[in-house]
Structure formats: structure tokens, C-alpha cells
PDB file of C-alpha atoms in Angstrom:
ATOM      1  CA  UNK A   1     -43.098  17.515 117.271  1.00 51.00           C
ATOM      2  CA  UNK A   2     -44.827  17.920 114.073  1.00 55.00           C
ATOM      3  CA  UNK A   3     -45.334  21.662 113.231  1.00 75.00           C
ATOM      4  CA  UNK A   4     -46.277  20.338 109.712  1.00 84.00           C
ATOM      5  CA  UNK A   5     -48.983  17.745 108.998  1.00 92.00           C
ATOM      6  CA  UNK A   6     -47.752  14.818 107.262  1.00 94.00           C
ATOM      7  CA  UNK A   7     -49.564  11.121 106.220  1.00 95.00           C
ATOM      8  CA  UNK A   8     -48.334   8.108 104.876  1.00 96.00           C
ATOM      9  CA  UNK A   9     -50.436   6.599 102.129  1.00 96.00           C
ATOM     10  CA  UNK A  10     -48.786   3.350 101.420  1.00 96.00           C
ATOM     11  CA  UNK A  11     -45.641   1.519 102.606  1.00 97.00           C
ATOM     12  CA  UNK A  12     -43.668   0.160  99.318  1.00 97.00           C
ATOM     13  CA  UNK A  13     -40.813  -1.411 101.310  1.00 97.00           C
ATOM     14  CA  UNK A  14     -38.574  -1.596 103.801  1.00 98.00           C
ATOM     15  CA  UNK A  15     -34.886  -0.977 103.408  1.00 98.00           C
ATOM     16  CA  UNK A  16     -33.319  -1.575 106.667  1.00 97.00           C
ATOM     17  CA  UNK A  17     -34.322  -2.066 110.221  1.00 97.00           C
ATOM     18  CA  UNK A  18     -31.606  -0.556 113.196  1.00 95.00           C
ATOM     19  CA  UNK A  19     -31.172  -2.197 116.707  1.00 94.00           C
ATOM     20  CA  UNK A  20     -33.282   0.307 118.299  1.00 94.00           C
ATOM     21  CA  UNK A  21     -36.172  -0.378 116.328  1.00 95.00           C
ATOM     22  CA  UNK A  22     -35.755   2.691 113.773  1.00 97.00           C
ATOM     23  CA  UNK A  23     -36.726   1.670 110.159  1.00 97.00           C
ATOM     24  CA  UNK A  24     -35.543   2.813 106.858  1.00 97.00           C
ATOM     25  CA  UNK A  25     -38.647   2.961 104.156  1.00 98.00           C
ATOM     26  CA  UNK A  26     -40.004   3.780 101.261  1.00 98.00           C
ATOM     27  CA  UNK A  27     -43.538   5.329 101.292  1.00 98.00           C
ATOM     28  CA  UNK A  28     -46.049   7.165  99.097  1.00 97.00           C
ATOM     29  CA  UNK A  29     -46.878  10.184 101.409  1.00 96.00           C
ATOM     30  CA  UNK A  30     -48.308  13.544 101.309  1.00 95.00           C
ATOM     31  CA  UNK A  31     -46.837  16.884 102.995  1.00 93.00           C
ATOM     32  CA  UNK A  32     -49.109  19.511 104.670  1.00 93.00           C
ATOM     33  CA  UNK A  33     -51.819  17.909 102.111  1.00 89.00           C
ATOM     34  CA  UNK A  34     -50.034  18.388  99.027  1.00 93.00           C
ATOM     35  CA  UNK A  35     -49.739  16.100  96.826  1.00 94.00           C
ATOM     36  CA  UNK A  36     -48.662  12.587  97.429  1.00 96.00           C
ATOM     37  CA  UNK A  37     -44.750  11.962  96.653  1.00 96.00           C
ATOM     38  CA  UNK A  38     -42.384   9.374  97.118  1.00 97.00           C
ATOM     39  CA  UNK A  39     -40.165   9.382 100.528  1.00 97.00           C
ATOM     40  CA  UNK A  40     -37.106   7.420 101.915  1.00 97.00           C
ATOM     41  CA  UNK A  41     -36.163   7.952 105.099  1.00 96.00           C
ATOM     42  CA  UNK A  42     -36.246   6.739 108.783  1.00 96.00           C
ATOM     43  CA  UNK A  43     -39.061   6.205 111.077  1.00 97.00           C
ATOM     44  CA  UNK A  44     -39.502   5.419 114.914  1.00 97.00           C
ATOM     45  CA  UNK A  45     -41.784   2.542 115.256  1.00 95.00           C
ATOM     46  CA  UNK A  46     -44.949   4.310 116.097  1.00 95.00           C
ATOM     47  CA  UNK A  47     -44.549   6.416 112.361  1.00 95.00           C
ATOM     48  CA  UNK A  48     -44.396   9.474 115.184  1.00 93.00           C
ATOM     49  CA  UNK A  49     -40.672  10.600 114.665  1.00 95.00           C
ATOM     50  CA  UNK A  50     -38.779  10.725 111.691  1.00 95.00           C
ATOM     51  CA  UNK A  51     -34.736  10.986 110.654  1.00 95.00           C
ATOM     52  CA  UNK A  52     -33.685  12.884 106.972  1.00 91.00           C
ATOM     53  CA  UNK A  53     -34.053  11.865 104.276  1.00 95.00           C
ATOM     54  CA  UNK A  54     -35.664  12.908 100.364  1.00 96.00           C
ATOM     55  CA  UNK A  55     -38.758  12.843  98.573  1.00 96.00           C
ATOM     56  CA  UNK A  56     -38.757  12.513  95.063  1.00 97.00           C
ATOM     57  CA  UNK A  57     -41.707  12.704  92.438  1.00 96.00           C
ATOM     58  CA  UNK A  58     -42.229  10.287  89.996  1.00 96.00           C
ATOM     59  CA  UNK A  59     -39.869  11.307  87.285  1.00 96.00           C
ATOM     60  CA  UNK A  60     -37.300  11.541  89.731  1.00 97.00           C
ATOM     61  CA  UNK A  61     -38.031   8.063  91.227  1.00 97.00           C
ATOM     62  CA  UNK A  62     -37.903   6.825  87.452  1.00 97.00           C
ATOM     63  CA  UNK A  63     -34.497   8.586  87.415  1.00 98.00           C
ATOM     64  CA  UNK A  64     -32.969   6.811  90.196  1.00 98.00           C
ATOM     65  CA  UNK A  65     -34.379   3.496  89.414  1.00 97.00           C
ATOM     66  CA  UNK A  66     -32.603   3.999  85.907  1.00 98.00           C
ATOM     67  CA  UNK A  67     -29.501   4.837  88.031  1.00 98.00           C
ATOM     68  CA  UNK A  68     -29.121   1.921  90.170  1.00 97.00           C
ATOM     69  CA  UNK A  69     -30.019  -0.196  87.774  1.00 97.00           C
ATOM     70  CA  UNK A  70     -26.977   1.208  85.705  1.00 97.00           C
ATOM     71  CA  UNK A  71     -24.711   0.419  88.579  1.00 94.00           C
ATOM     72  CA  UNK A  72     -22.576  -3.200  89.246  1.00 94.00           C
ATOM     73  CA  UNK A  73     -23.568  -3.197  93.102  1.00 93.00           C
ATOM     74  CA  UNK A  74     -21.466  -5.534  94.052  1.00 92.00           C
ATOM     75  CA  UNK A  75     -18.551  -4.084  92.293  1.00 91.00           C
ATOM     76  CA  UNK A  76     -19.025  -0.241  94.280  1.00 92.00           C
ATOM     77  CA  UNK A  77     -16.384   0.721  96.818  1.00 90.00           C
ATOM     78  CA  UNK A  78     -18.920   0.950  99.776  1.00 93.00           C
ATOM     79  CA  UNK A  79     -19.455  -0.494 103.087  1.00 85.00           C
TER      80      UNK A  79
ATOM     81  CA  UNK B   1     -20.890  25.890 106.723  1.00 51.00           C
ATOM     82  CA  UNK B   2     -19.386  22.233 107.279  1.00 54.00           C
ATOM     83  CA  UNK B   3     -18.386  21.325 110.522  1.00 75.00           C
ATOM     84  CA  UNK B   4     -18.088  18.087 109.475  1.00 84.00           C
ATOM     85  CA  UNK B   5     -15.431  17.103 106.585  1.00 92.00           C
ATOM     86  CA  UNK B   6     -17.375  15.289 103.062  1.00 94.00           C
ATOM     87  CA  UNK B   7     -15.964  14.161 100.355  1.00 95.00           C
ATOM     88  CA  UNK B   8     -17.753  12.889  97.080  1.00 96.00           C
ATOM     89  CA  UNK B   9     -15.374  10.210  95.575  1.00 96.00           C
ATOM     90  CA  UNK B  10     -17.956   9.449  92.493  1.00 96.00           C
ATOM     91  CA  UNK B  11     -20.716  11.003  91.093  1.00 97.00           C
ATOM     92  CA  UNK B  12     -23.058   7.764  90.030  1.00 97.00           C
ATOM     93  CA  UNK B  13     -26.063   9.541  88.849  1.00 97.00           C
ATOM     94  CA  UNK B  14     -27.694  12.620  88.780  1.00 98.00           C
ATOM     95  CA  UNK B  15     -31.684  12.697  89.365  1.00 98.00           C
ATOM     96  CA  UNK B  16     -32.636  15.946  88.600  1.00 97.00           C
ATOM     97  CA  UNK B  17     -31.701  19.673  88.858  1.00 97.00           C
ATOM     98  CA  UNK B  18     -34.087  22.712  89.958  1.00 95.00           C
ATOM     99  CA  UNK B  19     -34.464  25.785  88.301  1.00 94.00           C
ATOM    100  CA  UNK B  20     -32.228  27.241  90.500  1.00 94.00           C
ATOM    101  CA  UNK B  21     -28.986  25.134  89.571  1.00 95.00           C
ATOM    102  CA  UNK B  22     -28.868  22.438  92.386  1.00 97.00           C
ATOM    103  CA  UNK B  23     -29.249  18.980  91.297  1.00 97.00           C
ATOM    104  CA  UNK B  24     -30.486  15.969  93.024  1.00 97.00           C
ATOM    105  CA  UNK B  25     -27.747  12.998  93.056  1.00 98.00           C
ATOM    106  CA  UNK B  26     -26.367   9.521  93.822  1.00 98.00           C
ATOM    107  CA  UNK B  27     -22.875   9.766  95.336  1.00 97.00           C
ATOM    108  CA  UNK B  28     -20.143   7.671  96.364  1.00 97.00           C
ATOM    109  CA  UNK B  29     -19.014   9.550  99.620  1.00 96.00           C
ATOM    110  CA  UNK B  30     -17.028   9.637 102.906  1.00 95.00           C
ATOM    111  CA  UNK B  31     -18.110  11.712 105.952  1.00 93.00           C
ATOM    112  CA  UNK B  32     -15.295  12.041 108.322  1.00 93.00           C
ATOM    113  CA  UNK B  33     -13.303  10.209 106.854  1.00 89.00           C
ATOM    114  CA  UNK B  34     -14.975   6.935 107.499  1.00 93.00           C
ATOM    115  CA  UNK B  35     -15.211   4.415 104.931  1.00 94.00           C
ATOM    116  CA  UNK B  36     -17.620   5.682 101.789  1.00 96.00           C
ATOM    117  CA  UNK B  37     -21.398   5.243 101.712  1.00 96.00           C
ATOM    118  CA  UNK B  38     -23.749   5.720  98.667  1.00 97.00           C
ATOM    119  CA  UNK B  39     -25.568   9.398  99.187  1.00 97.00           C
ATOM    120  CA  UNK B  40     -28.753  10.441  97.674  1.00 97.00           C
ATOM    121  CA  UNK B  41     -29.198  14.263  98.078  1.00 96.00           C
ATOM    122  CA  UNK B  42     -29.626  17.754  96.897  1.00 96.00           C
ATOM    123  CA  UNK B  43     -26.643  19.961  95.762  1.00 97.00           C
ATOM    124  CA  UNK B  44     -25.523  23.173  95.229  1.00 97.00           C
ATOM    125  CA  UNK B  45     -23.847  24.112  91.759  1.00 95.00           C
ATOM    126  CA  UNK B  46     -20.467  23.970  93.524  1.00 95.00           C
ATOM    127  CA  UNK B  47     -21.183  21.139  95.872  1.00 95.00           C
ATOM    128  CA  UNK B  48     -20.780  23.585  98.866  1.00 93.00           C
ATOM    129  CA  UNK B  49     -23.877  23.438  99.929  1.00 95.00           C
ATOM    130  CA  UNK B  50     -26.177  20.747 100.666  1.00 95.00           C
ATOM    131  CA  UNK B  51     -29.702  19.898 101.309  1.00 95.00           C
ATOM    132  CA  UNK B  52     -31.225  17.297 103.673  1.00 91.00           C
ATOM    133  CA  UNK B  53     -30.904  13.331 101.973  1.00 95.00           C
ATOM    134  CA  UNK B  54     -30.090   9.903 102.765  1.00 96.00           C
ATOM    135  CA  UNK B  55     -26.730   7.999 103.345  1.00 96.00           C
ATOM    136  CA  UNK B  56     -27.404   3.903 102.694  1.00 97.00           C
ATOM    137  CA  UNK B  57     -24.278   1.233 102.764  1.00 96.00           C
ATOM    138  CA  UNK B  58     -24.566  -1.696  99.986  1.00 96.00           C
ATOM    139  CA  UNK B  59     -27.008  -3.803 101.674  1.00 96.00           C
ATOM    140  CA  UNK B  60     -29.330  -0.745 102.279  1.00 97.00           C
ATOM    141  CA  UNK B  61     -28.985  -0.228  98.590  1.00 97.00           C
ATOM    142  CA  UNK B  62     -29.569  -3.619  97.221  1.00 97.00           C
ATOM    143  CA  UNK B  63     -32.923  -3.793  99.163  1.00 98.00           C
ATOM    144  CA  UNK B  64     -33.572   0.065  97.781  1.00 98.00           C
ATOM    145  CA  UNK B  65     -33.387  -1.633  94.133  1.00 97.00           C
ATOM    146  CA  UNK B  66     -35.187  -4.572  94.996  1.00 98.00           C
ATOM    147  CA  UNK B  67     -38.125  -2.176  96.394  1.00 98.00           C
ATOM    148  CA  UNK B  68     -38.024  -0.084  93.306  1.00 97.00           C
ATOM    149  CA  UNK B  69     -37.608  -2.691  90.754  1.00 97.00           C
ATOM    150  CA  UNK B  70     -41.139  -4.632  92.562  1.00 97.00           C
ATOM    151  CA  UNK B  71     -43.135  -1.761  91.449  1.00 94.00           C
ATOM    152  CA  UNK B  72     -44.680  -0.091  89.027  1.00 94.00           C
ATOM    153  CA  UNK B  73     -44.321   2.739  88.987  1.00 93.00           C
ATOM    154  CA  UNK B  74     -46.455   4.130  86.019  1.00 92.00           C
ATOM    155  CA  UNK B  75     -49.037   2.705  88.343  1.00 91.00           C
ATOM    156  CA  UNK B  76     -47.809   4.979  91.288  1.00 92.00           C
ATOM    157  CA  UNK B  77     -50.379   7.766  92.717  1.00 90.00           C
ATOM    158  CA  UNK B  78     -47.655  10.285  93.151  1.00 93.00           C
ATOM    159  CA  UNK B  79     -46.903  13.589  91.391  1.00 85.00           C
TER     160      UNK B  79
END
């Protein structure tokens, strides 16, 4: 599947786990050897496939740290 | 483009922006009309167009804070 090389350095968390064993995470990965950034997004259980999702460097992870930390999450309109 | 109807109902944040005008953001949004979902993804200048990200509902988000808050992110060997 992968026509790009990817590795995951470290695991900072879980987010979510679905019923068919899909997780939602938070990881410190690199990109065709780049540099390591931060990624969320889904993962089969063997770390093989992988669903959307965003990487973000550390500025931007600053960013939306700032931003949910700005928010009333139990006030938000949301599911 | 969209096949699919969006609709941002409230801009919460935005992470970043790119030299080339899109921004990186935290959205309050509906896609097809079910109920709204907090977004985290890349933007056109017109929100037209859209780049790959990740939709999380309130629980999802609360443990996204949690993770983020637990680190240190100074600390954090990432770009």
C-alpha cells in the first residue's frame, strides 16, 4: 500500500478506539525521512493502514493547543 | 468539486496559513447534513477547496486536549 515510507517515532495518545479495532492517535512521526512532525489520524491495528487525517509542526501544535484550550467544551454544539 | 454538501457553522480557531493563502483550522461543521462535528483541516481562501484533515465529535476532542495538555511540548522532537 505504502508508495511512501513512513515511521512512527512515539505514540503520545490515543483519542478514540472504533468497533473494528481502528484507532484514532496522536504520534510523533516522520514522512519519506523528513523530519519528524506531529500526526492525528487513524490506524488499523497492525500500524499497516491508515485513514486522513493532518500533521502539524510544532508551532502549529502550540496553536491548536492554545485553541482548545480557549474553547468551553462542554458548551460546543457537537455530537 | 463537492459531491458531498459541508457546511462550516463556526470558525473556532485558525492554526496557521501557508504562503499560498490557505489556512489550517478548527471548525464547527456538518457534512450532509448530519449533526455538526469539530473539523481540523486545511482551507482554501474561499473555503471551496479543501485539503485532507480530521473530523472528531466532543468526546474525541476532550481526550485530544487531555493528550495535548500531558505534554510538553517544548520538549517535543518535532520540527
Amino acid at each position: 500500500m505504502a508508495d511512501f515510507k513512513f515511521d512512527i517515532k512515539e505514540n503520545l495518545g490515543t483519542i478514540s478506539e472504533s468497533n473494528k479495532g481502528w484507532t484514532r492517535e496522536v504520534n510523533v512521526m516522520t514522512w519519506n525521512n523528513k523530519k519528524p512532525k506531529v500526526d492525528i489520524r487513524e490506524w488499523d491495528e497492525k500500524h499497516e493502514k491508515m485513514g486522513k487525517g493532518i500533521t502539524l509542526n510544532k508551532e502549529e501544535l502550540k496553536k491548536l493547543k492554545e485553541i482548545l484550550n480557549a474553547i468551553d467544551l462542554d458548551e460546543l454544539k457537537v455530537e
